CSV table of C-alpha atoms in Angstrom, one decimal:
chain,number,residue,atom,x,y,z
V,1,UNK,CA,61.3,-43.2,-89.8
V,2,UNK,CA,61.9,-46.6,-90.6
V,3,UNK,CA,59.8,-49.3,-89.1
V,4,UNK,CA,62.0,-51.9,-87.7
V,5,UNK,CA,61.4,-55.5,-88.5
V,6,UNK,CA,59.3,-57.8,-86.4
V,7,UNK,CA,62.3,-59.5,-84.9
V,8,UNK,CA,63.7,-56.2,-83.9
V,9,UNK,CA,60.4,-55.2,-82.4
V,10,UNK,CA,60.2,-58.5,-80.7
V,11,UNK,CA,63.6,-58.0,-79.2
V,12,UNK,CA,62.8,-54.5,-78.2
V,13,UNK,CA,59.6,-55.8,-76.6
V,14,UNK,CA,61.4,-58.6,-74.9
V,15,UNK,CA,64.0,-56.2,-73.7
V,16,UNK,CA,61.3,-53.9,-72.5
V,17,UNK,CA,59.4,-56.8,-71.0
V,18,UNK,CA,62.6,-57.9,-69.2
V,19,UNK,CA,63.0,-54.4,-68.0
V,20,UNK,CA,59.4,-54.4,-66.8
V,21,UNK,CA,59.9,-57.8,-65.2
V,22,UNK,CA,63.0,-56.5,-63.5
V,23,UNK,CA,61.3,-53.3,-62.4
V,24,UNK,CA,58.2,-55.4,-61.4
V,25,UNK,CA,60.5,-57.7,-59.3
V,26,UNK,CA,62.2,-54.6,-57.8
V,27,UNK,CA,58.8,-53.0,-57.1
V,28,UNK,CA,57.5,-56.3,-55.7
V,29,UNK,CA,60.5,-56.5,-53.4
V,30,UNK,CA,60.1,-52.8,-52.4
V,31,UNK,CA,56.3,-53.5,-51.8
V,32,UNK,CA,57.1,-56.6,-49.7
V,33,UNK,CA,59.7,-54.6,-47.8
V,34,UNK,CA,57.2,-51.7,-47.4
V,35,UNK,CA,54.6,-54.2,-46.3
V,36,UNK,CA,57.0,-55.6,-43.7
V,37,UNK,CA,57.9,-52.1,-42.6
V,38,UNK,CA,54.2,-51.2,-42.4
V,39,UNK,CA,53.7,-54.4,-40.3
V,40,UNK,CA,56.6,-53.5,-38.1
V,41,UNK,CA,55.4,-49.9,-37.8
V,42,UNK,CA,51.9,-51.2,-36.9
V,43,UNK,CA,53.5,-53.5,-34.3
V,44,UNK,CA,55.6,-50.6,-32.9
V,45,UNK,CA,52.5,-48.4,-33.0
V,46,UNK,CA,50.5,-51.0,-31.1
V,47,UNK,CA,53.4,-51.4,-28.6
V,48,UNK,CA,53.5,-47.6,-28.3
V,49,UNK,CA,49.8,-47.5,-27.8
V,50,UNK,CA,49.9,-50.3,-25.3
V,51,UNK,CA,52.8,-48.5,-23.5
V,52,UNK,CA,50.9,-45.2,-23.6
V,53,UNK,CA,47.9,-47.0,-22.0
V,54,UNK,CA,50.2,-48.7,-19.5
V,55,UNK,CA,52.1,-45.6,-18.5
V,56,UNK,CA,49.3,-43.8,-16.7
V,57,UNK,CA,48.6,-47.0,-14.8
V,58,UNK,CA,52.4,-47.3,-14.0
V,59,UNK,CA,52.4,-43.6,-12.9
V,60,UNK,CA,49.5,-44.3,-10.6
V,61,UNK,CA,51.3,-47.5,-9.3
V,62,UNK,CA,54.5,-45.5,-8.8
V,63,UNK,CA,52.5,-42.7,-7.0
V,64,UNK,CA,51.0,-45.4,-4.7
V,65,UNK,CA,54.5,-46.9,-4.2
V,66,UNK,CA,55.8,-43.4,-3.5
V,67,UNK,CA,53.1,-42.9,-0.9
V,68,UNK,CA,53.8,-46.3,0.4
V,69,UNK,CA,57.5,-45.5,0.4
V,70,UNK,CA,56.8,-42.4,2.4
V,71,UNK,CA,54.6,-44.4,4.8
V,72,UNK,CA,57.4,-47.0,5.0
V,73,UNK,CA,60.0,-44.3,5.5
V,74,UNK,CA,57.8,-42.7,8.2
V,75,UNK,CA,57.3,-46.2,9.8
V,76,UNK,CA,61.1,-46.9,9.4
V,77,UNK,CA,61.8,-43.5,11.2
V,78,UNK,CA,59.3,-44.5,14.0
V,79,UNK,CA,60.9,-47.9,14.2
V,80,UNK,CA,64.4,-46.4,14.4
V,81,UNK,CA,63.2,-44.1,17.2
V,82,UNK,CA,61.6,-47.1,18.9
V,83,UNK,CA,64.9,-49.1,18.5
V,84,UNK,CA,66.9,-46.1,19.9
V,85,UNK,CA,64.5,-45.9,22.9
V,86,UNK,CA,64.7,-49.6,23.4
V,87,UNK,CA,68.5,-49.6,23.2
V,88,UNK,CA,68.5,-46.7,25.7
V,89,UNK,CA,66.2,-48.6,28.0
V,90,UNK,CA,68.3,-51.7,27.6
V,91,UNK,CA,71.5,-49.7,28.5
V,92,UNK,CA,69.7,-48.3,31.5
V,93,UNK,CA,68.6,-51.8,32.6
V,94,UNK,CA,72.1,-53.1,32.1
V,95,UNK,CA,73.4,-50.2,34.1
V,96,UNK,CA,70.8,-50.9,36.8
V,97,UNK,CA,71.7,-54.6,36.8
V,98,UNK,CA,75.4,-53.7,37.1
V,99,UNK,CA,74.7,-51.3,40.0
V,100,UNK,CA,72.6,-54.0,41.7
V,101,UNK,CA,75.5,-56.4,41.4
V,102,UNK,CA,77.9,-53.7,42.7
V,103,UNK,CA,75.4,-53.1,45.6
V,104,UNK,CA,75.3,-56.9,46.3
V,105,UNK,CA,79.1,-57.1,46.2
V,106,UNK,CA,79.3,-54.0,48.5
V,107,UNK,CA,76.9,-55.7,50.9
V,108,UNK,CA,79.0,-58.9,50.9
V,109,UNK,CA,82.1,-56.8,51.4
V,110,UNK,CA,80.4,-54.9,54.2
V,111,UNK,CA,79.3,-58.2,55.8
V,112,UNK,CA,82.9,-59.5,55.5
V,113,UNK,CA,84.2,-56.2,56.9
V,114,UNK,CA,81.8,-56.5,59.9
V,115,UNK,CA,82.9,-60.1,60.4
V,116,UNK,CA,86.6,-59.1,60.2
V,117,UNK,CA,86.0,-56.1,62.5
V,118,UNK,CA,84.4,-58.4,65.1
V,119,UNK,CA,87.2,-60.9,64.8
V,120,UNK,CA,89.7,-58.1,65.1
V,121,UNK,CA,88.0,-56.9,68.2
V,122,UNK,CA,88.0,-60.4,69.6
V,123,UNK,CA,91.7,-60.7,68.7
V,124,UNK,CA,92.4,-57.3,70.3
V,125,UNK,CA,90.6,-58.4,73.5
V,126,UNK,CA,92.6,-61.7,73.4
V,127,UNK,CA,95.8,-59.7,72.9
V,128,UNK,CA,94.9,-57.5,75.9
V,129,UNK,CA,94.3,-60.6,78.0
V,130,UNK,CA,97.6,-62.1,76.7
V,131,UNK,CA,99.3,-58.7,77.5
V,132,UNK,CA,97.9,-58.9,81.0
V,133,UNK,CA,99.0,-62.5,81.4
V,134,UNK,CA,102.4,-61.5,80.0
V,135,UNK,CA,102.7,-58.6,82.4
V,136,UNK,CA,101.7,-61.0,85.3
V,137,UNK,CA,104.3,-63.5,84.1
V,138,UNK,CA,106.9,-60.8,83.8
V,139,UNK,CA,106.1,-59.5,87.3
V,140,UNK,CA,106.2,-63.1,88.6
V,141,UNK,CA,109.5,-63.7,86.8
V,142,UNK,CA,111.0,-60.5,88.1
V,143,UNK,CA,109.8,-61.4,91.6
V,144,UNK,CA,111.2,-64.9,91.2
V,145,UNK,CA,114.5,-63.4,89.9
V,146,UNK,CA,114.6,-61.0,92.8
V,147,UNK,CA,113.8,-63.9,95.2
V,148,UNK,CA,116.4,-66.0,93.5
V,149,UNK,CA,118.9,-63.2,93.7
V,150,UNK,CA,118.1,-62.7,97.3
V,151,UNK,CA,118.4,-66.4,97.9
V,152,UNK,CA,121.7,-66.4,96.0
V,153,UNK,CA,122.9,-63.5,98.1
V,154,UNK,CA,121.8,-65.1,101.3
V,155,UNK,CA,123.4,-68.4,100.2
V,156,UNK,CA,126.6,-66.5,99.4
V,157,UNK,CA,126.5,-64.8,102.8
V,158,UNK,CA,125.9,-68.2,104.4
V,159,UNK,CA,128.8,-69.7,102.4
V,160,UNK,CA,131.0,-66.9,103.5
V,161,UNK,CA,129.9,-67.4,107.2
V,162,UNK,CA,130.4,-71.2,106.8
V,163,UNK,CA,133.8,-70.6,105.2
V,164,UNK,CA,134.6,-68.4,108.2
V,165,UNK,CA,133.3,-71.1,110.6
V,166,UNK,CA,135.1,-73.9,108.7
V,167,UNK,CA,138.3,-71.8,108.9
V,168,UNK,CA,137.7,-71.3,112.6
V,169,UNK,CA,137.0,-75.0,113.1
V,170,UNK,CA,140.2,-75.9,111.2
V,171,UNK,CA,142.1,-73.5,113.4
V,172,UNK,CA,140.4,-75.0,116.4
V,173,UNK,CA,141.3,-78.5,115.2
V,174,UNK,CA,144.8,-77.5,114.5
V,175,UNK,CA,145.0,-75.9,117.9
V,176,UNK,CA,143.5,-79.1,119.5
V,177,UNK,CA,145.9,-81.3,117.6
V,178,UNK,CA,148.8,-79.2,118.8
V,179,UNK,CA,147.5,-79.4,122.3
V,180,UNK,CA,147.1,-83.1,122.1
V,181,UNK,CA,150.6,-83.4,120.7
V,182,UNK,CA,152.0,-81.2,123.3
V,183,UNK,CA,150.4,-83.0,126.1
C-alpha cells in the first residue's frame, strides 16, 4: 500500500472533518429536535397528568351536577304539577266568577221581569177599566142612538101628523075662502 502524500491526507482529513462537521450539524439538529420533542412530550405528559388529576374531580362535579339535575328535574316536575294545579284553580275561579256574573245578570233580569210583570198587571187592570168604560160608553151610545131614533121616529110621526093637519088647514082655508067668495 502506498502512503499518500501529506496533502492528500490533509484533504482526506479535511473531507472527513467536513463530513464529521456535517454529521455533527445533522446530529445537533436531530438532538435539538429531539430535545424539543422531549420538552413537548414532557409538556403533553404534564398536561395529561394534570388532566388525569382533574378528571376524577370533574367526574365528582358531574355526579354532583347529575344529582342536582335530578333534584332540579324533580323540583321542575313538582313545579309543573303546582303550575297545573294553579292553572286548574284559576280556571275554576274564572268559571266561578263567570257564574257569579251570570247569577247577577239573572237576578237583574228577574228584577226587570218582576217589574215588567207588575207593570203588565197594572196595564191589564187599566185595560179592564178602559174596557168597562168603553162598554159603558157603547151602552150609553146605543141608548142615545135608540133614544135619537125614537125621537126621530116621533118627530117623523109628528111631522106626518102636522103635514096632515096643515093639509086639513089648507083645505079648511080653501073652503073658508070659497065660502067668503060665495057669500
